[in-house]
Coordinates of C-alpha atoms in Angstrom, one line a residue:
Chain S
X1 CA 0.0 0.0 0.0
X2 CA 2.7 2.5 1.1
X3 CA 4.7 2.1 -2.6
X4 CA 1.8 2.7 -4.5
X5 CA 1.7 6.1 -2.7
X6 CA 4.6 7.2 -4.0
X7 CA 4.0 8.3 -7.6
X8 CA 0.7 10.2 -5.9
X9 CA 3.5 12.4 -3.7
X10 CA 6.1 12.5 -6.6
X11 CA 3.2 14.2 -8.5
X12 CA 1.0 15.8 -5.7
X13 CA 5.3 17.6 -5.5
X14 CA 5.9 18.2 -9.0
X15 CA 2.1 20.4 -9.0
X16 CA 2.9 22.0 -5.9
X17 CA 6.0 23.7 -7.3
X18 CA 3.7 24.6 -10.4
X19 CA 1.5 26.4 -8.5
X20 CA 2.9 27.7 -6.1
X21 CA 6.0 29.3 -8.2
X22 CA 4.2 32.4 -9.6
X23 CA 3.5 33.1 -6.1
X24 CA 7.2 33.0 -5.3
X25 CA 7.8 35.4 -8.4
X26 CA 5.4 37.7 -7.2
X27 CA 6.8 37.7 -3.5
X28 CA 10.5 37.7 -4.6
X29 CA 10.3 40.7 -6.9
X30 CA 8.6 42.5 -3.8
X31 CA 11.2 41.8 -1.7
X32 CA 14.3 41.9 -3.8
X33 CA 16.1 44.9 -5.0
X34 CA 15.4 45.5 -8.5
X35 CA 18.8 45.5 -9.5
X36 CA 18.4 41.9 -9.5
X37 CA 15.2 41.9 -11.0
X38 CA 13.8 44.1 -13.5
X39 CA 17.3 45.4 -14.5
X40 CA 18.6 42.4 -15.4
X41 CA 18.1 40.0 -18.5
X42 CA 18.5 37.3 -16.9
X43 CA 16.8 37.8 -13.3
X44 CA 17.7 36.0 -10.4
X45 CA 15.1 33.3 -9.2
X46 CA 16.9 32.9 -5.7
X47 CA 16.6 34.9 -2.9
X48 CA 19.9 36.7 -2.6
X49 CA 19.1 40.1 -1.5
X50 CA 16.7 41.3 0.8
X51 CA 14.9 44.6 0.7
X52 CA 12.0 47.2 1.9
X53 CA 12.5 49.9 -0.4
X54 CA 10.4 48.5 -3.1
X55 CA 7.0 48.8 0.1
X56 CA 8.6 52.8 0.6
X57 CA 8.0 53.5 -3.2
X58 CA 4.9 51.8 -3.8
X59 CA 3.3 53.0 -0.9
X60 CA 4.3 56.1 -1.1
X61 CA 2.9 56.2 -4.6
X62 CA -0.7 57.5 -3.7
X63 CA -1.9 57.0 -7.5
X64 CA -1.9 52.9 -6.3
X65 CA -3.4 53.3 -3.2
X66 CA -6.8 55.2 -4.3
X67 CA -7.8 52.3 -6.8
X68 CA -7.4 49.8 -4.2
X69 CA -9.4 51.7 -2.0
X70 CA -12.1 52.0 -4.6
X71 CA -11.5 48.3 -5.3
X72 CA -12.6 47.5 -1.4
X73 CA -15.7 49.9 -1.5
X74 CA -17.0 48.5 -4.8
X75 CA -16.6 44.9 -3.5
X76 CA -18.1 46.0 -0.3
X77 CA -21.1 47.5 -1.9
X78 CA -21.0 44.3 -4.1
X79 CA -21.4 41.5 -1.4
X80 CA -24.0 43.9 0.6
X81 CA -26.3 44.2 -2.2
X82 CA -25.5 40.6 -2.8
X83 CA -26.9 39.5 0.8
X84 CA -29.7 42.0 0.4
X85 CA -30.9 40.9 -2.9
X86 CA -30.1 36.6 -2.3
X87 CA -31.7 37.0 1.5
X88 CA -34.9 37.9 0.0
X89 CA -34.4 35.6 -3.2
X90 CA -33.3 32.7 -1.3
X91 CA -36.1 33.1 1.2
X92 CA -38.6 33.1 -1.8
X93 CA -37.5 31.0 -3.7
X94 CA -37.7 28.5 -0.7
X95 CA -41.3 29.3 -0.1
X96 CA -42.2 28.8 -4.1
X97 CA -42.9 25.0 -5.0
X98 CA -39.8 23.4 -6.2
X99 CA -40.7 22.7 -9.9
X100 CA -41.1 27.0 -10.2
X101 CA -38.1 27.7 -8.3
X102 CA -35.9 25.5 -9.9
X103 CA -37.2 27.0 -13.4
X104 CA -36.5 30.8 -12.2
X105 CA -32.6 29.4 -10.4
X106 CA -32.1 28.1 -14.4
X107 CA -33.1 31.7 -15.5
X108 CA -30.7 33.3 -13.4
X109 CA -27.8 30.9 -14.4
X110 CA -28.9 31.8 -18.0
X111 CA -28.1 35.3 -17.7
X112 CA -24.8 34.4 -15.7
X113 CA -23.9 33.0 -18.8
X114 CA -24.3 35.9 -20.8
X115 CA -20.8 37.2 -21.6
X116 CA -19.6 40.3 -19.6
X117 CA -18.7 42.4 -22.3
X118 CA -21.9 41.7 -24.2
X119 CA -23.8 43.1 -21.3
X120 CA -21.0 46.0 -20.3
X121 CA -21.0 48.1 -23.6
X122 CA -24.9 48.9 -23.7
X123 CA -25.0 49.2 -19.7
X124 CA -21.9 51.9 -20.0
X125 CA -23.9 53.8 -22.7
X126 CA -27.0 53.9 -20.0
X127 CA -24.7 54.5 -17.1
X128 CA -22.7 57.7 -18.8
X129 CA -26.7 59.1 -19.2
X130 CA -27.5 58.3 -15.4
X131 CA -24.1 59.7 -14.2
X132 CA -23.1 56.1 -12.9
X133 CA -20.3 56.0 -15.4
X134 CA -16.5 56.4 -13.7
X135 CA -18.4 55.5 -10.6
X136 CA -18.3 53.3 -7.8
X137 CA -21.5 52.3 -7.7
X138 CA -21.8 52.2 -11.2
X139 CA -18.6 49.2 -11.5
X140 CA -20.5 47.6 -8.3
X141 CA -24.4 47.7 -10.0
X142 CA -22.4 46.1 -13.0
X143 CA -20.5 43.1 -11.1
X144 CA -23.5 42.7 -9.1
X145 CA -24.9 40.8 -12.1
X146 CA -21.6 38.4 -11.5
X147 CA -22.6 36.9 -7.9
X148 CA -26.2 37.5 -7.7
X149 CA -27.3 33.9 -9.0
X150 CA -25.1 31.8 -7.1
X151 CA -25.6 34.1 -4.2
X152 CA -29.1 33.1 -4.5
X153 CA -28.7 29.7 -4.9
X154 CA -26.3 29.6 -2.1
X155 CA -28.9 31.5 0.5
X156 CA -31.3 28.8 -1.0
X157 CA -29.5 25.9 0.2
X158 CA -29.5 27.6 3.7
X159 CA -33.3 28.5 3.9
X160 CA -33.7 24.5 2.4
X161 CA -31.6 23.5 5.5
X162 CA -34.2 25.1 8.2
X163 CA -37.1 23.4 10.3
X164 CA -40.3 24.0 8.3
X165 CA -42.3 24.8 11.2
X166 CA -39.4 27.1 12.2
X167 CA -41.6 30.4 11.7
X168 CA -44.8 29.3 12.7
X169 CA -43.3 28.0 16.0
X170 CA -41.9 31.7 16.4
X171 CA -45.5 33.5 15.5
X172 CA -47.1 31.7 18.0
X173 CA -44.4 32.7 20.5
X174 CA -45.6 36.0 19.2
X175 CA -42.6 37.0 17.5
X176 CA -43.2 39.4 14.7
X177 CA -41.7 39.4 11.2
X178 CA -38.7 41.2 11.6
X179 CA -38.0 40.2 15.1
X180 CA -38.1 36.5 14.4
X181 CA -36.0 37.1 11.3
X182 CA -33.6 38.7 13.4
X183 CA -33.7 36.4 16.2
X184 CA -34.7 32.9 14.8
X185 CA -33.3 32.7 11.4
X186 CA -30.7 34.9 11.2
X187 CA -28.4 33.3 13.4
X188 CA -29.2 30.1 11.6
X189 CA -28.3 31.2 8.3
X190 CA -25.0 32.7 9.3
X191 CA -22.4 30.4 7.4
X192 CA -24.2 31.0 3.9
X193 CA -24.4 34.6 4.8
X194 CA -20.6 34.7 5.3
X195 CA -19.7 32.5 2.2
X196 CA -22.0 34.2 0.4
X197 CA -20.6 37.5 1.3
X198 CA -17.0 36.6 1.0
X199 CA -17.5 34.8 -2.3
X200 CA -19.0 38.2 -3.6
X201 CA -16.6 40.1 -2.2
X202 CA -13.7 37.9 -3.9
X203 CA -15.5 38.1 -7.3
X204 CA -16.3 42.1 -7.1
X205 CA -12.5 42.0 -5.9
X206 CA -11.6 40.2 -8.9
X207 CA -13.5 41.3 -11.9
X208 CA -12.0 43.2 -14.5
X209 CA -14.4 43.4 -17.4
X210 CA -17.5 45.4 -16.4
X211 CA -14.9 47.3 -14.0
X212 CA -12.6 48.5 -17.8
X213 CA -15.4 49.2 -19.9
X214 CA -17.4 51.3 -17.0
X215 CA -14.9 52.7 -15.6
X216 CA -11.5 53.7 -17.4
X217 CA -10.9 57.0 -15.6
X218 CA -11.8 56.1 -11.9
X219 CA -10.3 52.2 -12.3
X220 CA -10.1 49.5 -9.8
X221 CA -7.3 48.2 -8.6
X222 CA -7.0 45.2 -11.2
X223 CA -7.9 48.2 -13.8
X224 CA -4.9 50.2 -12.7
X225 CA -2.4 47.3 -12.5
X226 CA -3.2 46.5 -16.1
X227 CA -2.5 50.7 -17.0
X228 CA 0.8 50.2 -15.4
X229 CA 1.8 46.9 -17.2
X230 CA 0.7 48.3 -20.3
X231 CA 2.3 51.4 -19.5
X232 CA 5.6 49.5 -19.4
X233 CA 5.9 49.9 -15.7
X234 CA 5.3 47.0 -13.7
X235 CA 7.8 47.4 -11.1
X236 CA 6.1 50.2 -8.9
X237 CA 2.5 47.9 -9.0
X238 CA 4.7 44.1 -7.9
X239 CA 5.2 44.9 -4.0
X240 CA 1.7 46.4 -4.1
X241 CA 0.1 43.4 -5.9
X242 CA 1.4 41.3 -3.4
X243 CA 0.2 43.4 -0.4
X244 CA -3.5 42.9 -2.1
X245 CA -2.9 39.5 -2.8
X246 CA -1.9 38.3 0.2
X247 CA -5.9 38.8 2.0
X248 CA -7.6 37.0 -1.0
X249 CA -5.3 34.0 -0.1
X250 CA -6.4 33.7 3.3
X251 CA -10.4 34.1 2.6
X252 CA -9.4 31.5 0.2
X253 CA -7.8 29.3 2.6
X254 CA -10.7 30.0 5.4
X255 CA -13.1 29.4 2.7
X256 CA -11.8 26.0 1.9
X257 CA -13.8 23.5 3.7
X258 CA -16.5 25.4 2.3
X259 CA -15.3 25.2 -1.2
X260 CA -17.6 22.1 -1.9
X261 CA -18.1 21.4 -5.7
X262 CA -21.6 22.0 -4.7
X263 CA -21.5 26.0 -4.0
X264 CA -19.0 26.7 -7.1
X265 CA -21.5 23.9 -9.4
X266 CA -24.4 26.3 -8.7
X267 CA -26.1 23.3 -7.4
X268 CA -25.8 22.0 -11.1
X269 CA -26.2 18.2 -10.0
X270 CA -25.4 14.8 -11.7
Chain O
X1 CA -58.3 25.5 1.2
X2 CA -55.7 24.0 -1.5
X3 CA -57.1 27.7 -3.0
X4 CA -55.6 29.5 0.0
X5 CA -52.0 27.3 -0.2
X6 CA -51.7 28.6 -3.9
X7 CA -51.6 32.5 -2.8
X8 CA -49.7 32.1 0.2
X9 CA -47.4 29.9 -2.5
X10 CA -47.6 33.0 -4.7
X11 CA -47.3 36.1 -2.7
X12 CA -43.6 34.7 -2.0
X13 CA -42.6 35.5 -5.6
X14 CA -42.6 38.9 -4.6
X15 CA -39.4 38.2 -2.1
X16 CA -37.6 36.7 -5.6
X17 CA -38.9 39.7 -7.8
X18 CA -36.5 42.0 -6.8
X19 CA -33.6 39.5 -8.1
X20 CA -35.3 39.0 -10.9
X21 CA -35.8 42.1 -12.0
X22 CA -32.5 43.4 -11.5
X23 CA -31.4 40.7 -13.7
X24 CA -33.9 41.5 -16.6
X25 CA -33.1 45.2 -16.7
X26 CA -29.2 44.6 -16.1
X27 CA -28.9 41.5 -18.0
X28 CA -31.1 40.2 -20.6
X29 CA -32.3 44.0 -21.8
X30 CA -28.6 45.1 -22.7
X31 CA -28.2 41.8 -24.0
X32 CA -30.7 41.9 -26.4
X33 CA -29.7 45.9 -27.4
X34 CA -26.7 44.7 -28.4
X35 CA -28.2 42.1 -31.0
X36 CA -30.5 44.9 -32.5
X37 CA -27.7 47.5 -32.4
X38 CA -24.9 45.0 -34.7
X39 CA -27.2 45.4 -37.3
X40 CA -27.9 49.1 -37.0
X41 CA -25.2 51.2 -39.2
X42 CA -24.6 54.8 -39.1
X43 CA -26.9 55.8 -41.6
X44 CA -29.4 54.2 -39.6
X45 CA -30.0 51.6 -42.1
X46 CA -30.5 47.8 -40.7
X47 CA -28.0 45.4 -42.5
X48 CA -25.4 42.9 -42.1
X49 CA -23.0 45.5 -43.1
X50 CA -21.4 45.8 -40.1
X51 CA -20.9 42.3 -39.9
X52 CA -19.3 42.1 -43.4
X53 CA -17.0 45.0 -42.5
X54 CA -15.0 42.7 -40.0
X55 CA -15.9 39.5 -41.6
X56 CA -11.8 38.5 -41.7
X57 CA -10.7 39.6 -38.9
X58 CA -13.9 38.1 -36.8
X59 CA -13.3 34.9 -38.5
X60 CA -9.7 34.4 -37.3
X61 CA -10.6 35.5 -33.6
X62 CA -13.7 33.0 -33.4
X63 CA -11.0 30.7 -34.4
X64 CA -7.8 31.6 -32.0
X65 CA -10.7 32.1 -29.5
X66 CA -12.0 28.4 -30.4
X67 CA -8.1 27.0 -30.0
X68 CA -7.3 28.6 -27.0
X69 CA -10.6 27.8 -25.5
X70 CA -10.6 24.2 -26.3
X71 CA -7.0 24.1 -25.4
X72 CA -6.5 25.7 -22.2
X73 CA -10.2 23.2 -21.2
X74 CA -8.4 20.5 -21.8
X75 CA -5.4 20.6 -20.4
X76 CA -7.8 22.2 -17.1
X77 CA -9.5 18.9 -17.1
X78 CA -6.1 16.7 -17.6
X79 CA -4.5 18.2 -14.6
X80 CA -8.3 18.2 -12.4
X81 CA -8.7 15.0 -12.7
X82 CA -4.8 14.0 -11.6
X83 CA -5.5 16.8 -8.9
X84 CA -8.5 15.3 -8.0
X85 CA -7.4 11.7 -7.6
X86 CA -4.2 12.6 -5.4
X87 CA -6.4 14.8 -3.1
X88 CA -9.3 12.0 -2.7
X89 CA -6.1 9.3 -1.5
X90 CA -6.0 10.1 2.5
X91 CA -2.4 10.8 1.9
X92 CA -0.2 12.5 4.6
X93 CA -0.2 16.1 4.2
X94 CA -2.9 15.9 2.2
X95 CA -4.1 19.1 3.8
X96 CA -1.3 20.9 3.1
X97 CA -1.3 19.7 -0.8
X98 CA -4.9 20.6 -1.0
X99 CA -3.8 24.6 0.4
X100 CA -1.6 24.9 -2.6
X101 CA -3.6 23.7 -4.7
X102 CA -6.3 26.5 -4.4
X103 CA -4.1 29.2 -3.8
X104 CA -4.2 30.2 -7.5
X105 CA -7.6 30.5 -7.1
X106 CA -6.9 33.2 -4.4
X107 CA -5.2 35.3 -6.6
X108 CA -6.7 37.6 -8.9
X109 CA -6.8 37.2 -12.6
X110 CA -4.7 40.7 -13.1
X111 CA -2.3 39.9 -10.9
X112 CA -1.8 36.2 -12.5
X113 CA -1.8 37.7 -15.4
X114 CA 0.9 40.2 -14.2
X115 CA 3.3 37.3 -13.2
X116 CA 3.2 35.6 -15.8
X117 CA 4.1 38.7 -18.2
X118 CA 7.2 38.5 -16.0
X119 CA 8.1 35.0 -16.1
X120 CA 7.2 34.9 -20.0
X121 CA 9.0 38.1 -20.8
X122 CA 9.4 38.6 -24.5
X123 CA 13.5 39.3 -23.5
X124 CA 14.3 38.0 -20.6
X125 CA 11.8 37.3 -17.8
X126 CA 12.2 34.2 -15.7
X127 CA 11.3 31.4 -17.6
X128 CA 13.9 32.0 -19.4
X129 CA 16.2 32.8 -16.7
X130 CA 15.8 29.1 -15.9
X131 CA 16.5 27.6 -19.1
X132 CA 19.6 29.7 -19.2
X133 CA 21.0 29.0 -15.9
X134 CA 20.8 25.4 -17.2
X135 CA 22.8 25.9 -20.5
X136 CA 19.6 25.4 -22.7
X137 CA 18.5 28.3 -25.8
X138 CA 16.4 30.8 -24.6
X139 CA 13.1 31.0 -25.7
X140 CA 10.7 34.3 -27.5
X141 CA 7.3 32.9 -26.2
X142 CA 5.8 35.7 -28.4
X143 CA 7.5 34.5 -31.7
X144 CA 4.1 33.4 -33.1
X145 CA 0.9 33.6 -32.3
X146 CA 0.6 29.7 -31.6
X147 CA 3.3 30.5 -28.6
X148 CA 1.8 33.4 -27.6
X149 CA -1.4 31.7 -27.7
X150 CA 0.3 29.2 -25.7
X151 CA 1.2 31.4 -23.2
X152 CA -2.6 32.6 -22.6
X153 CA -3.5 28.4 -22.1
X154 CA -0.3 28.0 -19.7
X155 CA -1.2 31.2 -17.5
X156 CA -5.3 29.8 -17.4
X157 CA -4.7 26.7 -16.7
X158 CA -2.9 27.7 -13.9
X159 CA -5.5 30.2 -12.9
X160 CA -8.6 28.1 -13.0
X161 CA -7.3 24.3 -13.0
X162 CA -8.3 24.6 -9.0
X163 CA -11.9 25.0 -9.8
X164 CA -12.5 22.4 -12.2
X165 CA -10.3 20.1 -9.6
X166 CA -12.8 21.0 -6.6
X167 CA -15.9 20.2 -8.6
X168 CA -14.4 16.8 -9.9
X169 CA -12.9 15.8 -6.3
X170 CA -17.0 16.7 -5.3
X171 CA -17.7 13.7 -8.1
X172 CA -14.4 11.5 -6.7
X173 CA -16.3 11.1 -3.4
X174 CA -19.6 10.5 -4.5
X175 CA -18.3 7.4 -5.6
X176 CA -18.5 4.3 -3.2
X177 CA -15.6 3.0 -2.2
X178 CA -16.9 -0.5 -1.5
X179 CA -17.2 -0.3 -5.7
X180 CA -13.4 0.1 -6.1
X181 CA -13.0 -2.4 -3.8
X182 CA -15.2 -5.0 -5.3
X183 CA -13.1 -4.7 -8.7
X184 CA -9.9 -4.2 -6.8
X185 CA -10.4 -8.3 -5.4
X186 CA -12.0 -9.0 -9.0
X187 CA -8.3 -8.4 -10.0
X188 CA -8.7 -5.3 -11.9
X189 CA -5.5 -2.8 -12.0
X190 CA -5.5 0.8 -11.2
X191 CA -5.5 1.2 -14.8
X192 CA -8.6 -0.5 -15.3
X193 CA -10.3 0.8 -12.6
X194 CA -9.8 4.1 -13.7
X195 CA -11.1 3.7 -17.2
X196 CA -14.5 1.6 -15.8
X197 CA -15.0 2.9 -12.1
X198 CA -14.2 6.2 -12.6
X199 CA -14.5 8.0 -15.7
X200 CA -17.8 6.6 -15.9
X201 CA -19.0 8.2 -12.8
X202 CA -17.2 11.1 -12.8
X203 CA -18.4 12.0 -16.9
X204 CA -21.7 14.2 -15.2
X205 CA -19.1 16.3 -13.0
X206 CA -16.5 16.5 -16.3
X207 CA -19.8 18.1 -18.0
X208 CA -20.5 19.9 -15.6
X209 CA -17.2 21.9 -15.0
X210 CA -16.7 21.8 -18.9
X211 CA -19.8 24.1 -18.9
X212 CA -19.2 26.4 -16.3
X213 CA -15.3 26.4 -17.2
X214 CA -16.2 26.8 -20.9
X215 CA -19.1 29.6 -20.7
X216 CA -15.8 31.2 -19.3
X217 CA -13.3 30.4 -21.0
X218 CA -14.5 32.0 -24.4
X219 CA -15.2 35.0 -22.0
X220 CA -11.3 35.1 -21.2
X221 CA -10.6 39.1 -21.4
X222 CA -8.2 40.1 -18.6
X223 CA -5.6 37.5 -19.4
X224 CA -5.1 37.7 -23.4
X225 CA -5.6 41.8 -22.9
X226 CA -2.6 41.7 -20.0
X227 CA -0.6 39.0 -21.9
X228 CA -0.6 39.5 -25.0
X229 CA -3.1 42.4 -26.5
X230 CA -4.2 42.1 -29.4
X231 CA -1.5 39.6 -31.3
X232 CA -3.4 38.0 -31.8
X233 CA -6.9 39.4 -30.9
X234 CA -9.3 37.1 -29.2
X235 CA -12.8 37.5 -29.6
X236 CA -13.1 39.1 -26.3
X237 CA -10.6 41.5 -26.8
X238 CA -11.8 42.1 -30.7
X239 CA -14.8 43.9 -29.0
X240 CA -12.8 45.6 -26.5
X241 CA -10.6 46.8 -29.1
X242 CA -13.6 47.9 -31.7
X243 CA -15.2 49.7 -28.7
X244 CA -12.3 51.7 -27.9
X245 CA -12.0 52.9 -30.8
X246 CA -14.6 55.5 -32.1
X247 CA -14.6 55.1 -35.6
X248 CA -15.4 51.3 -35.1
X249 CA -17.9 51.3 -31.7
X250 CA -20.6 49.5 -34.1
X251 CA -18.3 46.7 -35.5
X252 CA -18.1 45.6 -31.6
X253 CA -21.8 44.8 -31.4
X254 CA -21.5 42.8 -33.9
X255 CA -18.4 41.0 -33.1
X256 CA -20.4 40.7 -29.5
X257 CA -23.4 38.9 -30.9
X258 CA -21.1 36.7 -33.0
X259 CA -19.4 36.0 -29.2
X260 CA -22.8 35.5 -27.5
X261 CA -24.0 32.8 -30.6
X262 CA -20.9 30.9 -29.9
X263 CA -21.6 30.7 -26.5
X264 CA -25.0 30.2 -26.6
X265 CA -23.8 27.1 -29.1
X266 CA -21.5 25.7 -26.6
X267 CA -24.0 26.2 -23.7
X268 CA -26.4 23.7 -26.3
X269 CA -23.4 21.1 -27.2
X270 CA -22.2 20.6 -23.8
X271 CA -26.0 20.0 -22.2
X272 CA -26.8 17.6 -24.8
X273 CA -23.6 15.6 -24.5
X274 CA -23.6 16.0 -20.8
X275 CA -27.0 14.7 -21.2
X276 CA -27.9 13.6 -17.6
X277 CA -27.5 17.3 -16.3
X278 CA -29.8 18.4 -14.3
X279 CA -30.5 21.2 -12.1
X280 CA -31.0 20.0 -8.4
X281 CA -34.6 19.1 -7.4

């Protein structure tokens, strides 16, 4: 049994440096001096050299820090309207008999399939006539269209998972509407209120399409690291890249053990 | 009474509407403007013209797009499934393998992109740091636009490989182990197991992620843009490219309607070959 392991960890190796070795790019050009780097041909792939200097700069660069600022509202705006609108939708949808639901979850899927850049060139053309072009809320009414399906379908599977009797049991207690949403349910629904707010957040975070064609002049931070790497100058964006990067990796990481197939599937089932 | 269960059923809708709605005026309207706008020139006459203005170079995007789309899936679903099957093994440090794994999928698509313009540097760049440190011929991964296509498969696969490796590890353990057993005594090799246990229960997941992976993958716009703008142009970034340039704003509406027919075709291809798909009752 144990030798027939050992191709698996020969392999499960081999990946591991795959994957993990533009990570290791990205955190050696942050901490190395660019002489090393970017000024040579041939840049060094081991650590020989340690430096801050290339934090100093970037940080000190205040044209970076306002698009990742921008980035973090947007994707807060993004996974609030996201609870909002898949609180109500999953609650709904939970209520409606299964045959109608599932026909309206199918729907929503549908238009996730609709490509982003279809949908972003007539939505800019509306949003520079409502003002909500080069605007936060604007990218973050855009990328809501992203997350709101599987949002839905994830706050779905949490009402599914409840007692049925759950609010009937409260109105008798004489619990009111909001009050036994608040007391009763809410604290029953809170792990897919969390993934579904930190998936949304991740996506919002992530999206580049809808956030380009919207919003050129006021970018997001993936927005502005593409100006700079266009611009020829990716140097001052690495060290800050990483400093973004880094939180993603941890939500991912937390988020693991909730990464079923089933939540990224959109309950899409054999 | 079964009267009375209908409209409470009904007056629930109302909690879904606002969902819905957002979606129809967001989504499907623009959508559809686009489809009437391709065919709208500036004289305000309706024809194909604009269509026929970018006939060539719309035919050679939907292809690239088709290679590197097809391409980058497959080699996705290679390395899932090998993914897949070492993760589903109760190896030691397992958990550790599986935390690499996903990290990609922590990282955003810009900033993937950005690394790998480093490694693959047209002069240079790290990739071919390596092969130089070990004597071999360095390498332009932008001499043509098969190896710069190549370049957008390598960077994607590594980007969204973790995805289509969590979905088919979801199908890994649906599968009984008593099965593999069973055939393990029967005498059949891990080979053969593979190829009969397997595949055969695992081909709804491999559907499955080949239609959420595909719908995306002939959406891919951040990665060619970053890595290689437009040499050669995919279809994504043909829009972008028609739309950012005034003189040519309609030719990207209907370069986009050619994009959402293709997709629209795939969606259709993978659902009847996938067959037993189904959305969960």
């Amino acid at each position: 049994m144990k030798n027939n392991n050992i191709p698996s960890y020969i392999l499960a190796i081999i990946l591991s440096i795959i994957f993990i070795y533009p990570l290791y790019i990205l955190i050696l050009i942050a901490f190395e001096p660019i002489s090393l780097t970017f000024d040579r041909l041939y840049p060094y792939q081991l650590p020989f050299d340690f430096t801050l200097a290339n934090f100093e700069s970037s940080i000190k660069d205040l044209s970076l820090i306002t698009p990742v600022l921008r980035s973090i509202v947007v994707a807060f705006i993004v996974s609030i309207l996201a609870i909002v609108l898949s609180t109500s939708a999953g609650y709904g949808l939970n209520k409606l008999s299964s045959r109608f639901s599932n026909k309206i979850i199918v729907l929503m899927f549908f238009a996730n399939m609709l490509p982003a850049i279809v949908i972003a060139i007539p939505i800019s053309v509306y949003f520079i006539k409502l003002g909500l072009y080069d605007n936060v809320l604007g990218i973050a009414l855009a990328q809501e269209l992203v997350v709101l399906p599987i949002s839905a379908f994830i706050m779905l599977g949490g009402f599914r998972s409840l007692p049925r009797d759950l609010e009937n049991q409260a109105n008798i207690d004489g619990a009111g509407m909001i009050s036994t949403f608040r007391y009763v349910i809410m604290p029953l629904i809170k792990v897919p209120l969390t993934i579904t707010f930190l998936l949304a957040w991740m996506t919002s975070w992530d999206e580049f399409t809808y956030a380009i064609i919207i919003s050129p002049l006021a970018p997001t931070f993936p927005v502005s690291l593409y100006d700079y790497v266009s611009r020829g100058e990716p140097f001052i964006s690495a060290s800050f890249a990483l400093i973004v990067t880094i939180p993603v990796i941890l939500i991912v990481v937390f988020l693991q053990k909730y990464l079923k197939g089933e939540y990224l599937t959109g309950g899409m089932k054999a | 009474m079964l009267k009375s269960y209908r409209n409470r059923n009904y007056k629930y809708i109302l909690f879904v509407l606002p969902a819905l709605v957002y979606i129809a005026i967001l989504s499907f309207f623009p959508a559809a403007s686009v489809v009437f706008l391709s065919f709208k020139t500036s004289k305000d006459v309706y024809s194909l013209s604009n269509y026929y203005a970018i006939k060539g170079s719309l035919l050679k995007a939907t292809y690239d797009t088709v290679i590197v789309s097809f391409g980058a899936l497959l080699i996705q679903l290679f390395f899932a499934i090998l993914i897949a099957n070492i993760l589903i093994k109760s190896l030691k440090g397992n958990k550790i393998f599986s935390t690499i794994f996903i990290i990609p999928y922590g990282i955003s698509t810009v900033v993937s992109a950005f690394i790998f313009s480093l490694i693959f540097a047209a002069v240079g760049g790290f990739a071919n740091s390596t092969l130089h440190s070990l004597g071999l011929p360095v390498i332009d991964w932008y001499k043509t636009q098969y190896s710069s296509m190549g370049v957008v498969m390598f960077a994607d696969f590594w980007k969204n490989t973790p995805l289509v490796a969590l979905i088919l590890l979801g199908g890994l353990s649906s599968i009984d182990p008593a099965m593999m057993e069973a055939a393990s005594v029967d005498g059949a090799g891990s080979f053969r197991r593979f190829i009969h246990i397997t595949l055969p229960n695992l081909a709804p997941f491999i559907a499955i992620a080949l239609l959420i992976r595909g719908v995306s993958e002939f959406n891919i716009f951040a990665l060619p843009l970053v890595l290689i703008g437009y040499h050669p142009s995919l279809i994504n970034t043909l829009v972008y490219e028609y739309f950012t340039s005034i003189s040519s704003v309609d030719y990207s509406y209907a370069a986009a309607t050619i994009l959402l027919l293709i997709i629209a075709a795939f969606a259709v291809l993978v659902i009847k070959l996938g067959g037993t798909s189904n959305y969960e009752k």
